[in-house]
Amino acid sequence: MNSTGQEKKILLVEDEVELGQLLLSRLERSGYAVCATGTGAEGLGKLRELKPDLVILDLTLPDMMGNQVCELIRKDPDPQIADIPVLILSGKAPDVVEEICRSCQATSYVIKPYNPANLINEINRCISLK
């Protein structure tokens, strides 16, 4: 919880259902309020409604690439949306993911498979940057 007593909100955009459910429960157990979607379009639709503290994006989504979603977030005219930290979650090679994150201005990334404690630490670090 933050200093106002409210849970930090995370928008999770992950199309692998089992991984998404596992991550959702882990994040909720860590004290986050989580909204999960399975496509980039759904994620972008929820973004304005939720104004989350962090977006966690899979790079490979059924309707568009996660880096495209991130670019759309960064180009949003509303600074409350454009400045939301974005954490990319990907199974691609680290050097490839690092380059993708740099080009779409993602805040950070975590490579799948990930260590749960390291993921939570990186989530906390990204949220603290907001």
PDB file of C-alpha atoms in Angstrom:
ATOM      1  CA  MET A   1       0.000   0.000   0.000  1.00  0.00           C
ATOM      2  CA  ASN A   2       1.122   3.537  -0.607  1.00  0.00           C
ATOM      3  CA  SER A   3       1.215   6.415   1.860  1.00  0.00           C
ATOM      4  CA  THR A   4      -2.466   7.180   1.272  1.00  0.00           C
ATOM      5  CA  GLY A   5      -3.389   3.604   2.237  1.00  0.00           C
ATOM      6  CA  GLN A   6      -4.408   2.637  -1.302  1.00  0.00           C
ATOM      7  CA  GLU A   7      -3.190  -0.458  -3.108  1.00  0.00           C
ATOM      8  CA  LYS A   8      -0.906   0.133  -6.060  1.00  0.00           C
ATOM      9  CA  LYS A   9      -2.673  -0.809  -9.302  1.00  0.00           C
ATOM     10  CA  ILE A  10      -1.076  -2.980 -11.963  1.00  0.00           C
ATOM     11  CA  LEU A  11      -2.408  -3.595 -15.454  1.00  0.00           C
ATOM     12  CA  LEU A  12      -1.171  -7.010 -16.617  1.00  0.00           C
ATOM     13  CA  VAL A  13      -1.313  -7.655 -20.378  1.00  0.00           C
ATOM     14  CA  GLU A  14      -0.445 -11.339 -20.869  1.00  0.00           C
ATOM     15  CA  ASP A  15      -2.035 -13.756 -23.348  1.00  0.00           C
ATOM     16  CA  GLU A  16      -0.727 -16.998 -21.801  1.00  0.00           C
ATOM     17  CA  VAL A  17      -3.662 -17.797 -19.497  1.00  0.00           C
ATOM     18  CA  GLU A  18      -1.820 -20.049 -17.015  1.00  0.00           C
ATOM     19  CA  LEU A  19       1.129 -17.676 -16.688  1.00  0.00           C
ATOM     20  CA  GLY A  20      -1.248 -14.724 -16.362  1.00  0.00           C
ATOM     21  CA  GLN A  21      -3.229 -16.423 -13.572  1.00  0.00           C
ATOM     22  CA  LEU A  22      -0.060 -17.404 -11.717  1.00  0.00           C
ATOM     23  CA  LEU A  23       1.319 -13.886 -11.978  1.00  0.00           C
ATOM     24  CA  LEU A  24      -2.024 -12.324 -11.023  1.00  0.00           C
ATOM     25  CA  SER A  25      -2.237 -14.379  -7.815  1.00  0.00           C
ATOM     26  CA  ARG A  26       1.399 -13.695  -6.948  1.00  0.00           C
ATOM     27  CA  LEU A  27       0.892  -9.949  -7.403  1.00  0.00           C
ATOM     28  CA  GLU A  28      -2.337  -9.932  -5.383  1.00  0.00           C
ATOM     29  CA  ARG A  29      -0.580 -11.840  -2.561  1.00  0.00           C
ATOM     30  CA  SER A  30       2.109  -9.144  -2.685  1.00  0.00           C
ATOM     31  CA  GLY A  31      -0.538  -6.479  -2.020  1.00  0.00           C
ATOM     32  CA  TYR A  32      -1.252  -5.168  -5.521  1.00  0.00           C
ATOM     33  CA  ALA A  33      -4.649  -4.588  -7.121  1.00  0.00           C
ATOM     34  CA  VAL A  34      -4.369  -6.278 -10.530  1.00  0.00           C
ATOM     35  CA  CYS A  35      -6.423  -6.069 -13.697  1.00  0.00           C
ATOM     36  CA  ALA A  36      -5.445  -8.679 -16.295  1.00  0.00           C
ATOM     37  CA  THR A  37      -6.150  -8.614 -20.026  1.00  0.00           C
ATOM     38  CA  GLY A  38      -5.045 -10.891 -22.845  1.00  0.00           C
ATOM     39  CA  THR A  39      -4.627  -8.503 -25.787  1.00  0.00           C
ATOM     40  CA  GLY A  40      -2.993  -5.177 -26.497  1.00  0.00           C
ATOM     41  CA  ALA A  41      -6.316  -3.610 -27.475  1.00  0.00           C
ATOM     42  CA  GLU A  42      -7.954  -4.699 -24.202  1.00  0.00           C
ATOM     43  CA  GLY A  43      -4.973  -3.387 -22.268  1.00  0.00           C
ATOM     44  CA  LEU A  44      -5.115  -0.007 -23.997  1.00  0.00           C
ATOM     45  CA  GLY A  45      -8.866   0.102 -23.350  1.00  0.00           C
ATOM     46  CA  LYS A  46      -8.379  -0.476 -19.611  1.00  0.00           C
ATOM     47  CA  LEU A  47      -5.516   2.003 -19.350  1.00  0.00           C
ATOM     48  CA  ARG A  48      -7.615   5.196 -19.167  1.00  0.00           C
ATOM     49  CA  GLU A  49     -10.153   3.662 -16.820  1.00  0.00           C
ATOM     50  CA  LEU A  50      -7.570   2.298 -14.363  1.00  0.00           C
ATOM     51  CA  LYS A  51      -4.670   4.767 -14.627  1.00  0.00           C
ATOM     52  CA  PRO A  52      -2.479   2.045 -13.102  1.00  0.00           C
ATOM     53  CA  ASP A  53       0.783   2.581 -11.263  1.00  0.00           C
ATOM     54  CA  LEU A  54       2.470   0.066 -13.594  1.00  0.00           C
ATOM     55  CA  VAL A  55       1.764  -1.797 -16.829  1.00  0.00           C
ATOM     56  CA  ILE A  56       3.285  -5.259 -17.239  1.00  0.00           C
ATOM     57  CA  LEU A  57       3.358  -6.185 -20.919  1.00  0.00           C
ATOM     58  CA  ASP A  58       4.120  -9.438 -22.678  1.00  0.00           C
ATOM     59  CA  LEU A  59       5.954  -8.707 -25.925  1.00  0.00           C
ATOM     60  CA  THR A  60       4.065 -11.286 -28.000  1.00  0.00           C
ATOM     61  CA  LEU A  61       0.315 -10.679 -27.904  1.00  0.00           C
ATOM     62  CA  PRO A  62      -2.310 -12.076 -30.310  1.00  0.00           C
ATOM     63  CA  ASP A  63      -3.335  -8.710 -31.788  1.00  0.00           C
ATOM     64  CA  MET A  64      -0.168  -6.595 -31.638  1.00  0.00           C
ATOM     65  CA  MET A  65       3.311  -6.604 -30.219  1.00  0.00           C
ATOM     66  CA  GLY A  66       3.858  -5.371 -26.658  1.00  0.00           C
ATOM     67  CA  ASN A  67       6.358  -2.793 -27.876  1.00  0.00           C
ATOM     68  CA  GLN A  68       3.588  -1.294 -30.060  1.00  0.00           C
ATOM     69  CA  VAL A  69       1.369  -1.052 -26.980  1.00  0.00           C
ATOM     70  CA  CYS A  70       4.220   0.625 -25.090  1.00  0.00           C
ATOM     71  CA  GLU A  71       4.780   3.117 -27.937  1.00  0.00           C
ATOM     72  CA  LEU A  72       1.076   4.012 -27.900  1.00  0.00           C
ATOM     73  CA  ILE A  73       1.241   4.566 -24.132  1.00  0.00           C
ATOM     74  CA  ARG A  74       4.296   6.827 -24.502  1.00  0.00           C
ATOM     75  CA  LYS A  75       2.607   8.855 -27.282  1.00  0.00           C
ATOM     76  CA  ASP A  76      -0.600   9.413 -25.301  1.00  0.00           C
ATOM     77  CA  PRO A  77      -1.429  13.143 -24.999  1.00  0.00           C
ATOM     78  CA  ASP A  78      -2.375  12.691 -21.316  1.00  0.00           C
ATOM     79  CA  PRO A  79       0.839  12.770 -19.226  1.00  0.00           C
ATOM     80  CA  GLN A  80      -0.899  10.666 -16.550  1.00  0.00           C
ATOM     81  CA  ILE A  81      -1.018   7.883 -19.159  1.00  0.00           C
ATOM     82  CA  ALA A  82       2.210   8.560 -21.076  1.00  0.00           C
ATOM     83  CA  ASP A  83       4.338   8.550 -17.901  1.00  0.00           C
ATOM     84  CA  ILE A  84       3.073   5.236 -16.473  1.00  0.00           C
ATOM     85  CA  PRO A  85       6.008   2.865 -15.932  1.00  0.00           C
ATOM     86  CA  VAL A  86       5.982  -0.094 -18.344  1.00  0.00           C
ATOM     87  CA  LEU A  87       7.666  -3.401 -17.506  1.00  0.00           C
ATOM     88  CA  ILE A  88       8.166  -5.773 -20.445  1.00  0.00           C
ATOM     89  CA  LEU A  89       7.915  -9.485 -19.660  1.00  0.00           C
ATOM     90  CA  SER A  90       9.410 -11.633 -22.421  1.00  0.00           C
ATOM     91  CA  GLY A  91      10.959 -14.965 -23.231  1.00  0.00           C
ATOM     92  CA  LYS A  92      13.129 -13.474 -25.983  1.00  0.00           C
ATOM     93  CA  ALA A  93      16.913 -13.171 -25.630  1.00  0.00           C
ATOM     94  CA  PRO A  94      17.969 -10.454 -23.138  1.00  0.00           C
ATOM     95  CA  ASP A  95      19.912  -8.413 -25.718  1.00  0.00           C
ATOM     96  CA  VAL A  96      16.899  -8.407 -28.064  1.00  0.00           C
ATOM     97  CA  VAL A  97      14.525  -7.399 -25.259  1.00  0.00           C
ATOM     98  CA  GLU A  98      16.897  -4.676 -24.080  1.00  0.00           C
ATOM     99  CA  GLU A  99      16.971  -3.146 -27.585  1.00  0.00           C
ATOM    100  CA  ILE A 100      13.166  -3.381 -27.919  1.00  0.00           C
ATOM    101  CA  CYS A 101      12.707  -1.712 -24.521  1.00  0.00           C
ATOM    102  CA  ARG A 102      15.061   1.094 -25.459  1.00  0.00           C
ATOM    103  CA  SER A 103      13.269   1.729 -28.765  1.00  0.00           C
ATOM    104  CA  CYS A 104       9.743   1.770 -27.264  1.00  0.00           C
ATOM    105  CA  GLN A 105      10.847   3.606 -24.077  1.00  0.00           C
ATOM    106  CA  ALA A 106       9.799   0.838 -21.688  1.00  0.00           C
ATOM    107  CA  THR A 107      10.890   1.420 -18.098  1.00  0.00           C
ATOM    108  CA  SER A 108      12.402  -2.032 -17.609  1.00  0.00           C
ATOM    109  CA  TYR A 109      12.123  -5.698 -18.513  1.00  0.00           C
ATOM    110  CA  VAL A 110      12.208  -9.159 -16.964  1.00  0.00           C
ATOM    111  CA  ILE A 111      13.075 -12.298 -18.939  1.00  0.00           C
ATOM    112  CA  LYS A 112      10.875 -15.415 -18.730  1.00  0.00           C
ATOM    113  CA  PRO A 113      11.252 -17.759 -16.987  1.00  0.00           C
ATOM    114  CA  TYR A 114      11.769 -15.375 -14.098  1.00  0.00           C
ATOM    115  CA  ASN A 115      12.591 -15.663 -10.435  1.00  0.00           C
ATOM    116  CA  PRO A 116       9.395 -14.533  -8.604  1.00  0.00           C
ATOM    117  CA  ALA A 117      11.301 -12.543  -5.954  1.00  0.00           C
ATOM    118  CA  ASN A 118      13.350 -10.756  -8.631  1.00  0.00           C
ATOM    119  CA  LEU A 119      10.168  -9.913 -10.555  1.00  0.00           C
ATOM    120  CA  ILE A 120       8.507  -8.413  -7.458  1.00  0.00           C
ATOM    121  CA  ASN A 121      11.681  -6.419  -6.731  1.00  0.00           C
ATOM    122  CA  GLU A 122      11.714  -5.043 -10.279  1.00  0.00           C
ATOM    123  CA  ILE A 123       7.983  -4.202 -10.072  1.00  0.00           C
ATOM    124  CA  ASN A 124       8.577  -2.308  -6.818  1.00  0.00           C
ATOM    125  CA  ARG A 125      11.532  -0.458  -8.375  1.00  0.00           C
ATOM    126  CA  CYS A 126       9.506   0.551 -11.446  1.00  0.00           C
ATOM    127  CA  ILE A 127       6.565   1.753  -9.344  1.00  0.00           C
ATOM    128  CA  SER A 128       8.887   3.796  -7.125  1.00  0.00           C
ATOM    129  CA  LEU A 129      10.040   5.715 -10.231  1.00  0.00           C
ATOM    130  CA  LYS A 130       6.538   7.086 -10.861  1.00  0.00           C
TER     131      LYS A 130
END
